[in-house]
Amino acid sequence: MKKYQKLKKLWSMKNGVMMQYFEWNLPDDGTLWKQLKDDARHLHDIGITAVWIPPAYKGTGSNDVGYGTYDLYDLGEFDQKGTVRTKYGTRQELQEAIAELHRHDICVYLDAVMNHKAGADRTEKCMAYPVDPDNRDQPLAEPYEIECWTGFDFPGRGDKYSSFKWHWYHFSGTDRNEADGKNGIYQIVSEGKAWSIGVDTENGNYDYLMHSDIDLNHPEVIAELNRWGIWVARELELDGMRLDAIKHMNDQFVRQFLTTVRSELKRDFYAVGEYWKEDLTALEEYLGHVDYELDLFDVGLHYNFFQASQAGREYDLRTLLDGTLVRNHPTLTVTFVDNHDSQKGCSLESQVEDWFKPSAYALVLLMREGYPCLFYGDYYGMDGTPSPHRGTIDTLLNVRRHYAHGEQELYFDHPSTIGLVRRGDDKHPDSGLALVISVGDEGDKLMNVGTQHAGEVWHEVTGNRSETLTIGPDGNCVFPVSGGKTAVWVKKPEEEQQAT
Ligand code: CA
């Protein structure tokens, strides 16, 4: 077993939870790192064991969410792009936040954008031709000279940390010809240069996503990005990375990047990749191509949640896990409900409707499989509007830690009402739970929580139901749920039982 998989096993035994600590519409006020530092103890207390932080390096301006990456080595330290800080604060504040998170046993994963660069310092001339956006293998003209934004000198940083300067030949494509002011997808032409292999096949070849596309087959680029990965992991004492846009990156670059960083660091280094595709086969093939060196987000499960929330009572809940990564590769999957791209108004908009979010979170937080990721927007809110789900998520996180242990059985046997049980284990006193989800009318489900729970009095903890239930001598019980809601049943504490 690979070393980092051993670490993952440890986390799953502790019922670890990752939190994506940002949403798209945070204010451009440079306060996120300070907020995160002040929040570390609270995050620990609610059961967060790792935080995925946004791209922490200089983008096209202080208002850049981070994906318009300009300088990977500028962590809010140099006066570049009109600002020293990033959208989230300064390097000093970032390091203080990470130290505080580590003091509270919370791992830190950095969002790593290695597919493209933006905000070049100057234009350069090179040969290129525009391609058909729907078929990137189809040139729209013979090669001609263009003037493109590919010169990165980093005048504000100079040679500190790295003397590498980027030029047109480190890129495979770009989005604008300054000479004639035209935008498009330009494939850069040079001997041996091509769109990369080992990328998604959508649009013919999906190497190009946006801005200036980094040529991950160029030996100087590979060496520089590897050097950066090792540098940033050491400088920030990172515990892992979330790799952005890997669908558009040579899979063999990703594989060697992770093995190189891990072998240099000589310690565990977690990785999860964003391969935004609903197609399970594509995700499974990708995992094979990278030799199972990283986890993937379960995009299929997200879309199932989205569709269930759209369809309501028309949705067949028995299919909720169909086509999901978590069902086939439970130890290589990060489960999530929404993120900064799926939230309303963003590039991959598919936000799960509010009424279904408690059910979606209940499933990812209480089922045995997967490494759940809690979205900042669902906990704290989006665009300045507080989330209505925080209280429910607090409850579910608490249930995850104390009750979501032991053997599991799924009861995905009715189109409108499904359930699952965790039977508990000896290491966690009073553990075990019953979850019921409805997209239709009020319902109930006969489930078995094990004879070890016979005679116990259980209650519902999300506020959905007020009655108590007594587990039968055979471990069976009928667990009710209100229409269109979720119900989470656990053993009622002894002292509360006597009080009622
Ligand atoms: Ca690419």
Coordinates of C-alpha atoms and ligand atoms in Angstrom, one line a residue:
M1 CA 0.0 0.0 0.0
K2 CA 1.3 3.4 -0.9
K3 CA 2.4 5.5 2.0
Y4 CA -0.2 8.3 1.6
Q5 CA -2.9 5.7 1.3
K6 CA -2.0 4.6 4.8
L7 CA -2.4 8.2 6.1
K8 CA -5.8 8.3 4.3
K9 CA -6.8 5.2 6.1
L10 CA -6.0 6.8 9.4
W11 CA -8.1 9.9 8.5
S12 CA -11.0 7.7 7.5
M13 CA -10.8 5.9 10.9
K14 CA -11.1 9.3 12.5
N15 CA -14.0 10.3 10.2
G16 CA -12.0 13.2 8.8
V17 CA -13.8 16.0 7.0
M18 CA -12.2 18.5 4.5
M19 CA -13.5 22.0 4.3
Q20 CA -13.2 24.1 1.1
Y21 CA -12.5 27.4 2.9
F22 CA -13.7 29.9 0.3
E23 CA -16.5 30.7 -2.2
W24 CA -16.4 32.6 -5.4
N25 CA -17.9 35.9 -4.2
L26 CA -15.8 36.6 -1.1
P27 CA -15.0 40.4 -0.8
D28 CA -11.7 41.6 -2.2
D29 CA -10.6 42.8 1.3
G30 CA -7.6 40.7 2.1
T31 CA -9.1 39.3 5.3
L32 CA -9.6 35.6 4.6
W33 CA -6.3 34.4 6.1
K34 CA -6.9 36.4 9.3
Q35 CA -10.4 35.0 9.4
L36 CA -9.1 31.5 8.9
K37 CA -6.6 31.9 11.7
D38 CA -9.2 33.1 14.1
D39 CA -11.5 30.2 13.0
A40 CA -9.0 27.4 13.5
R41 CA -10.1 26.4 17.0
H42 CA -13.8 26.5 16.0
L43 CA -13.1 24.4 12.9
H44 CA -11.3 21.8 15.1
D45 CA -14.2 21.8 17.5
I46 CA -16.8 21.1 14.8
G47 CA -14.8 18.2 13.4
I48 CA -12.9 19.7 10.4
T49 CA -9.6 17.8 10.0
A50 CA -8.4 19.5 6.8
V51 CA -8.8 22.8 5.0
W52 CA -8.6 23.3 1.2
I53 CA -7.4 26.9 0.8
P54 CA -7.9 28.9 -2.4
P55 CA -5.0 29.6 -4.8
A56 CA -2.8 31.7 -2.5
Y57 CA -0.5 33.3 -5.0
K58 CA -0.6 36.4 -7.1
G59 CA -3.3 36.5 -9.8
T60 CA -4.2 39.2 -12.3
G61 CA -5.1 41.6 -9.5
S62 CA -6.2 41.7 -5.9
N63 CA -9.7 40.8 -6.9
D64 CA -8.6 37.6 -8.6
V65 CA -10.2 34.5 -7.0
G66 CA -6.8 32.9 -7.8
Y67 CA -7.4 30.9 -10.9
G68 CA -6.0 33.7 -13.1
T69 CA -2.6 32.8 -11.8
Y70 CA 0.2 35.3 -12.5
D71 CA 3.1 34.3 -10.2
L72 CA 3.1 31.0 -8.3
Y73 CA 6.0 32.3 -6.1
D74 CA 4.3 35.5 -4.9
L75 CA 2.2 34.4 -1.9
G76 CA 1.2 38.0 -1.2
E77 CA 4.7 39.2 -0.7
F78 CA 5.7 41.4 -3.6
D79 CA 4.2 44.5 -5.2
Q80 CA 3.0 43.0 -8.4
K81 CA -0.2 43.4 -10.4
G82 CA -0.9 46.6 -8.4
T83 CA -1.0 44.8 -5.0
V84 CA 1.2 43.1 -2.4
R85 CA -1.6 41.1 -0.8
T86 CA -3.7 38.6 -2.7
K87 CA -7.5 38.6 -2.5
Y88 CA -7.1 36.7 0.8
G89 CA -4.2 38.6 2.5
T90 CA -0.4 38.6 2.8
R91 CA 2.1 35.8 2.9
Q92 CA 2.7 36.5 6.6
E93 CA -1.0 36.2 7.4
L94 CA -1.2 33.0 5.4
Q95 CA 1.6 31.5 7.3
E96 CA 0.1 32.5 10.6
A97 CA -3.2 30.9 9.6
I98 CA -1.5 27.7 8.6
A99 CA 0.5 27.6 11.9
E100 CA -2.8 28.0 13.8
L101 CA -4.5 25.3 11.8
H102 CA -1.6 22.9 12.5
R103 CA -1.8 23.8 16.2
H104 CA -5.4 22.5 16.0
D105 CA -4.4 19.3 14.1
I106 CA -6.0 20.6 10.9
C107 CA -4.2 19.7 7.6
V108 CA -3.8 22.3 4.9
Y109 CA -4.2 21.6 1.2
L110 CA -3.3 24.4 -1.3
D111 CA -5.2 24.9 -4.5
A112 CA -2.5 24.4 -7.3
V113 CA -3.2 26.0 -10.7
M114 CA -0.6 24.6 -13.1
N115 CA -2.6 24.5 -16.3
H116 CA -2.4 28.1 -17.3
K117 CA -1.0 31.6 -16.6
A118 CA -2.5 35.0 -16.9
G119 CA -1.5 38.7 -16.7
A120 CA 1.8 38.5 -18.5
D121 CA 4.2 41.4 -18.2
R122 CA 4.7 41.9 -21.9
T123 CA 3.9 40.5 -25.4
E124 CA 6.1 38.3 -27.5
K125 CA 5.9 37.3 -31.1
C126 CA 5.6 33.7 -32.2
M127 CA 4.0 31.6 -34.9
A128 CA 0.5 30.3 -34.2
Y129 CA -2.8 29.6 -35.9
P130 CA -6.4 29.9 -34.6
V131 CA -8.3 26.6 -34.0
D132 CA -11.9 25.7 -34.0
P133 CA -13.1 26.1 -30.3
D134 CA -15.3 23.0 -30.8
N135 CA -12.5 20.9 -32.4
R136 CA -9.1 22.1 -31.2
D137 CA -7.4 19.7 -33.7
Q138 CA -8.9 21.8 -36.6
P139 CA -6.8 24.8 -37.6
L140 CA -8.8 27.7 -39.0
A141 CA -5.8 29.1 -40.9
E142 CA -2.2 28.5 -41.9
P143 CA 0.4 29.5 -39.2
Y144 CA 1.2 33.2 -39.0
E145 CA 3.0 35.5 -36.6
I146 CA 1.0 36.7 -33.7
E147 CA 1.8 39.0 -30.8
C148 CA 0.8 37.2 -27.6
W149 CA 0.8 37.8 -23.8
T150 CA 3.4 35.2 -22.8
G151 CA 6.3 37.2 -21.4
F152 CA 6.5 36.8 -17.6
D153 CA 9.5 38.6 -16.0
F154 CA 8.0 39.2 -12.5
P155 CA 9.7 42.6 -12.1
G156 CA 8.3 43.0 -8.6
R157 CA 9.9 39.8 -7.4
G158 CA 13.0 39.6 -9.5
D159 CA 14.9 36.3 -9.1
K160 CA 13.9 35.6 -5.5
Y161 CA 12.9 32.0 -4.9
S162 CA 13.2 31.3 -8.7
S163 CA 14.9 33.0 -11.6
F164 CA 12.7 31.2 -14.2
K165 CA 11.2 33.6 -16.7
W166 CA 8.3 32.4 -18.9
H167 CA 8.3 32.8 -22.7
W168 CA 6.0 31.9 -25.5
Y169 CA 7.7 28.5 -26.0
H170 CA 6.7 27.4 -22.5
F171 CA 3.1 27.6 -23.6
S172 CA 1.0 25.6 -26.1
G173 CA -1.8 28.0 -26.7
T174 CA -3.0 31.5 -25.9
D175 CA -6.2 33.5 -26.2
R176 CA -5.4 36.8 -28.0
N177 CA -3.4 38.2 -30.8
E178 CA -2.5 41.7 -29.7
A179 CA -1.3 42.6 -33.3
D180 CA -4.9 42.6 -34.6
G181 CA -6.8 42.7 -31.4
K182 CA -8.6 39.4 -32.1
N183 CA -9.5 36.9 -29.4
G184 CA -9.7 33.1 -30.0
I185 CA -7.8 29.9 -29.3
Y186 CA -4.4 30.2 -30.8
Q187 CA -2.3 27.1 -31.0
I188 CA 1.4 28.0 -30.8
V189 CA 3.5 26.5 -33.5
S190 CA 7.1 25.4 -33.0
E191 CA 9.1 22.3 -33.7
G192 CA 7.8 19.4 -31.7
K193 CA 5.0 21.4 -30.1
A194 CA 1.4 20.2 -30.1
W195 CA -1.6 20.0 -27.9
S196 CA -0.8 17.6 -25.1
I197 CA -1.6 13.9 -25.0
G198 CA -3.1 12.6 -21.8
V199 CA -5.9 15.2 -21.6
D200 CA -9.6 15.0 -22.0
T201 CA -11.0 14.4 -25.5
E202 CA -13.9 16.9 -25.3
N203 CA -13.6 19.4 -28.1
G204 CA -11.2 17.1 -29.9
N205 CA -8.4 17.8 -27.5
Y206 CA -9.1 19.7 -24.2
D207 CA -5.6 20.8 -23.4
Y208 CA -6.6 24.4 -23.8
L209 CA -8.9 25.8 -21.1
M210 CA -8.1 29.5 -20.7
H211 CA -5.5 32.3 -20.7
S212 CA -2.1 31.1 -21.8
D213 CA -1.9 27.3 -21.6
I214 CA 1.2 25.9 -20.1
D215 CA 3.1 23.4 -22.2
L216 CA 3.5 20.6 -19.7
N217 CA 5.6 18.6 -22.1
H218 CA 8.4 21.2 -22.1
P219 CA 11.3 19.9 -20.0
E220 CA 12.0 23.4 -18.6
V221 CA 8.4 23.7 -17.5
I222 CA 8.3 20.3 -15.9
A223 CA 11.5 21.1 -13.9
E224 CA 10.2 24.5 -12.9
L225 CA 6.8 23.3 -11.7
N226 CA 8.3 20.4 -9.8
R227 CA 10.7 22.9 -8.2
W228 CA 7.7 25.1 -7.3
G229 CA 5.7 22.2 -5.8
I230 CA 8.5 21.2 -3.5
W231 CA 9.3 24.9 -2.6
V232 CA 5.7 25.8 -1.8
A233 CA 5.1 22.6 0.2
R234 CA 8.1 23.3 2.3
E235 CA 7.6 27.1 2.7
L236 CA 4.0 26.7 3.8
E237 CA 4.4 23.3 5.4
L238 CA 1.5 22.0 3.3
D239 CA -0.1 18.7 3.9
G240 CA -1.3 18.3 0.4
M241 CA -2.8 20.0 -2.7
R242 CA -6.0 20.3 -4.6
L243 CA -5.0 20.2 -8.3
D244 CA -7.0 22.5 -10.5
A245 CA -8.2 21.6 -14.0
I246 CA -6.4 18.3 -14.4
K247 CA -8.7 17.4 -17.2
H248 CA -6.7 19.9 -19.3
M249 CA -3.3 18.7 -18.2
N250 CA -1.0 15.9 -19.4
D251 CA -1.9 13.1 -16.9
Q252 CA 1.8 11.9 -16.9
F253 CA 2.9 15.4 -15.8
V254 CA 0.5 15.1 -12.9
R255 CA 1.7 11.6 -12.0
Q256 CA 5.3 12.5 -12.0
F257 CA 4.7 15.9 -10.2
L258 CA 3.1 14.0 -7.2
T259 CA 5.8 11.3 -7.1
T260 CA 8.5 13.9 -7.3
V261 CA 7.1 16.2 -4.6
R262 CA 6.4 13.2 -2.3
S263 CA 9.9 11.7 -2.8
E264 CA 11.6 15.1 -2.2
L265 CA 9.5 15.9 0.9
K266 CA 10.0 12.4 2.3
R267 CA 6.6 12.6 4.0
D268 CA 2.9 12.1 3.2
F269 CA 1.5 14.5 0.9
Y270 CA -2.2 14.3 0.1
A271 CA -3.7 15.2 -3.3
V272 CA -7.1 15.5 -4.8
G273 CA -7.7 16.5 -8.4
E274 CA -10.5 18.4 -10.1
Y275 CA -11.5 16.4 -13.2
W276 CA -14.8 18.0 -14.0
K277 CA -16.7 15.3 -15.8
E278 CA -19.8 13.4 -15.0
D279 CA -18.6 10.3 -17.0
L280 CA -17.5 7.7 -14.5
T281 CA -15.5 5.8 -17.1
A282 CA -13.4 8.8 -17.8
L283 CA -12.6 9.3 -14.1
E284 CA -11.8 5.6 -13.7
E285 CA -9.5 5.6 -16.7
Y286 CA -7.8 8.8 -15.4
L287 CA -7.1 7.1 -12.0
G288 CA -5.4 4.3 -13.8
H289 CA -3.3 6.6 -15.9
V290 CA -2.0 8.4 -12.8
D291 CA -1.4 5.1 -11.1
Y292 CA -3.9 6.0 -8.3
E293 CA -1.6 8.7 -7.0
L294 CA -4.5 11.1 -6.2
D295 CA -8.1 11.2 -5.2
L296 CA -10.8 12.7 -7.4
F297 CA -13.9 14.8 -6.6
D298 CA -17.1 12.9 -7.2
V299 CA -18.6 15.1 -9.9
G300 CA -21.2 12.4 -10.7
L301 CA -22.5 12.4 -7.2
H302 CA -22.7 16.2 -7.2
Y303 CA -24.8 16.1 -10.4
N304 CA -27.0 13.4 -8.9
F305 CA -27.7 15.7 -6.0
F306 CA -28.3 18.6 -8.3
Q307 CA -30.8 16.6 -10.4
A308 CA -32.6 15.2 -7.4
S309 CA -32.9 18.8 -6.1
Q310 CA -34.4 19.9 -9.4
A311 CA -36.7 16.9 -9.9
G312 CA -38.0 16.7 -6.4
R313 CA -40.6 14.0 -6.1
E314 CA -40.1 12.9 -9.7
Y315 CA -36.5 11.8 -8.8
D316 CA -35.9 8.1 -8.2
L317 CA -33.7 8.1 -5.0
R318 CA -32.7 4.5 -5.7
T319 CA -30.4 5.8 -8.4
L320 CA -28.7 8.4 -6.1
L321 CA -25.4 6.6 -6.2
D322 CA -25.6 5.4 -9.8
G323 CA -22.6 6.5 -11.9
T324 CA -20.7 7.9 -8.9
L325 CA -17.1 7.5 -8.2
V326 CA -17.7 6.9 -4.5
R327 CA -19.5 3.6 -5.2
N328 CA -16.7 2.1 -7.2
H329 CA -13.6 3.7 -5.6
P330 CA -14.6 4.7 -2.1
T331 CA -11.1 5.2 -0.9
L332 CA -10.1 7.4 -3.9
T333 CA -13.1 9.8 -3.7
V334 CA -13.8 13.2 -2.3
T335 CA -17.5 13.6 -2.0
F336 CA -19.0 17.1 -2.1
V337 CA -22.3 18.8 -2.5
D338 CA -21.3 22.1 -4.1
N339 CA -18.2 24.2 -4.7
H340 CA -17.0 27.6 -5.9
D341 CA -17.7 26.6 -9.6
S342 CA -21.1 25.0 -9.2
Q343 CA -22.5 27.8 -7.0
K344 CA -25.0 30.2 -8.7
G345 CA -23.6 32.5 -11.3
C346 CA -20.3 30.6 -11.7
S347 CA -18.7 28.7 -14.6
L348 CA -20.1 25.3 -13.9
E349 CA -23.4 26.4 -12.3
S350 CA -25.3 23.5 -11.0
Q351 CA -26.1 24.5 -7.4
V352 CA -28.0 22.0 -5.4
E353 CA -31.4 23.5 -4.3
D354 CA -31.6 24.5 -0.6
W355 CA -34.4 22.1 0.3
F356 CA -32.2 19.1 -0.7
K357 CA -28.9 20.3 0.8
P358 CA -29.5 18.8 4.3
S359 CA -30.2 15.4 2.6
A360 CA -27.1 15.6 0.5
Y361 CA -24.8 16.6 3.4
A362 CA -26.4 13.9 5.5
L363 CA -25.4 11.3 2.9
V364 CA -21.8 12.4 2.4
L365 CA -21.2 13.0 6.1
L366 CA -22.8 9.8 7.4
M367 CA -22.0 7.1 4.9
R368 CA -18.9 5.1 5.3
E369 CA -17.4 5.7 1.9
G370 CA -15.6 8.8 0.6
Y371 CA -13.7 11.7 2.1
P372 CA -16.3 14.4 2.5
C373 CA -15.7 18.1 1.6
L374 CA -17.8 20.8 3.2
F375 CA -18.2 23.9 1.1
Y376 CA -17.6 27.3 2.8
G377 CA -20.7 28.7 1.0
D378 CA -23.0 26.1 2.5
Y379 CA -21.6 26.7 6.0
Y380 CA -21.0 30.4 6.2
G381 CA -22.9 31.6 3.2
M382 CA -22.4 33.0 -0.3
D383 CA -22.1 36.6 -1.5
G384 CA -22.6 38.0 2.0
T385 CA -25.8 36.1 2.7
P386 CA -25.6 33.7 5.7
S387 CA -26.2 30.1 4.9
P388 CA -29.4 28.6 6.3
H389 CA -27.7 25.2 6.6
R390 CA -25.0 25.9 9.2
G391 CA -27.0 24.5 12.2
T392 CA -27.9 21.3 10.4
I393 CA -24.3 20.9 9.2
D394 CA -23.0 21.3 12.8
T395 CA -25.4 18.6 13.8
L396 CA -24.4 16.3 11.0
L397 CA -20.7 16.8 11.7
N398 CA -21.3 16.0 15.4
V399 CA -23.2 12.8 14.3
R400 CA -20.3 11.9 12.0
R401 CA -17.8 12.0 14.8
H402 CA -19.7 10.3 17.5
Y403 CA -22.2 8.0 15.8
A404 CA -21.2 7.3 12.1
H405 CA -19.1 4.2 12.9
G406 CA -19.2 0.5 12.2
E407 CA -21.0 -1.7 9.7
Q408 CA -23.2 0.0 7.2
E409 CA -26.3 -1.2 5.3
L410 CA -28.0 0.7 2.5
Y411 CA -31.8 0.7 2.1
F412 CA -32.0 2.3 -1.3
D413 CA -35.2 0.4 -2.1
H414 CA -38.0 3.0 -2.7
P415 CA -38.1 5.8 -5.3
S416 CA -39.1 8.5 -2.8
T417 CA -37.6 7.3 0.5
I418 CA -34.2 5.8 1.1
G419 CA -32.2 5.1 4.2
L420 CA -29.0 3.8 5.6
V421 CA -27.8 2.5 8.9
R422 CA -24.5 2.5 10.7
R423 CA -24.5 -0.2 13.4
G424 CA -21.8 1.4 15.6
D425 CA -18.6 -0.2 17.0
D426 CA -17.1 -0.9 20.4
K427 CA -14.6 1.9 20.2
H428 CA -17.3 4.6 20.1
P429 CA -19.8 4.2 22.9
D430 CA -23.5 4.5 21.8
S431 CA -22.4 4.8 18.2
G432 CA -24.7 3.8 15.4
L433 CA -27.3 5.7 13.4
A434 CA -30.2 5.6 11.0
L435 CA -30.6 8.0 8.2
V436 CA -33.8 8.4 6.2
I437 CA -34.2 10.7 3.2
S438 CA -37.4 11.7 1.4
V439 CA -38.1 13.5 -1.8
G440 CA -41.8 12.8 -1.7
D441 CA -44.4 12.5 1.1
E442 CA -43.9 11.7 4.7
G443 CA -42.6 8.1 4.9
D444 CA -40.8 5.6 7.0
K445 CA -38.4 2.7 6.6
L446 CA -38.0 -0.5 8.4
M447 CA -34.3 -0.9 9.0
N448 CA -32.1 -3.0 11.2
V449 CA -29.5 -1.4 13.4
G450 CA -28.3 -4.6 15.1
T451 CA -29.4 -6.5 18.2
Q452 CA -26.7 -4.7 20.2
H453 CA -29.1 -1.7 20.1
A454 CA -32.2 -3.7 21.2
G455 CA -34.4 -1.8 23.7
E456 CA -32.6 1.5 23.2
V457 CA -34.5 4.7 22.9
W458 CA -33.6 6.7 19.8
H459 CA -34.4 10.3 18.9
E460 CA -34.0 12.5 15.8
V461 CA -31.3 15.1 15.9
T462 CA -31.9 17.5 12.9
G463 CA -35.2 18.7 14.3
N464 CA -37.2 16.9 11.7
R465 CA -39.1 14.7 14.1
S466 CA -40.0 15.0 17.8
E467 CA -41.1 11.5 18.7
T468 CA -38.8 8.8 20.2
L469 CA -38.5 5.3 19.0
T470 CA -37.6 2.0 20.8
I471 CA -35.4 -0.4 18.9
G472 CA -37.0 -3.9 18.7
P473 CA -35.4 -7.0 20.2
D474 CA -34.2 -8.1 16.8
G475 CA -32.6 -4.7 16.1
N476 CA -35.4 -3.7 13.8
C477 CA -37.2 -0.4 13.9
V478 CA -39.4 1.7 11.6
F479 CA -37.7 5.1 11.2
P480 CA -40.0 7.9 10.0
V481 CA -39.1 11.0 7.9
S482 CA -41.1 14.0 7.1
G483 CA -41.9 14.8 3.4
G484 CA -39.0 16.1 1.3
K485 CA -36.7 16.1 4.4
T486 CA -34.0 14.2 6.0
A487 CA -34.1 12.4 9.4
V488 CA -31.1 11.3 11.4
W489 CA -31.8 8.9 14.3
V490 CA -29.4 8.1 17.1
K491 CA -29.5 6.8 20.6
K492 CA -30.9 9.3 23.0
P493 CA -28.5 10.1 25.9
E494 CA -29.5 8.3 29.1
E495 CA -29.8 11.5 31.1
E496 CA -32.3 12.9 28.6
Q497 CA -34.3 9.7 28.6
Q498 CA -34.8 10.0 32.4
A499 CA -35.8 13.6 32.1
T500 CA -38.7 12.8 29.7
Ligands
CA1 CA -3.6 22.5 -20.7

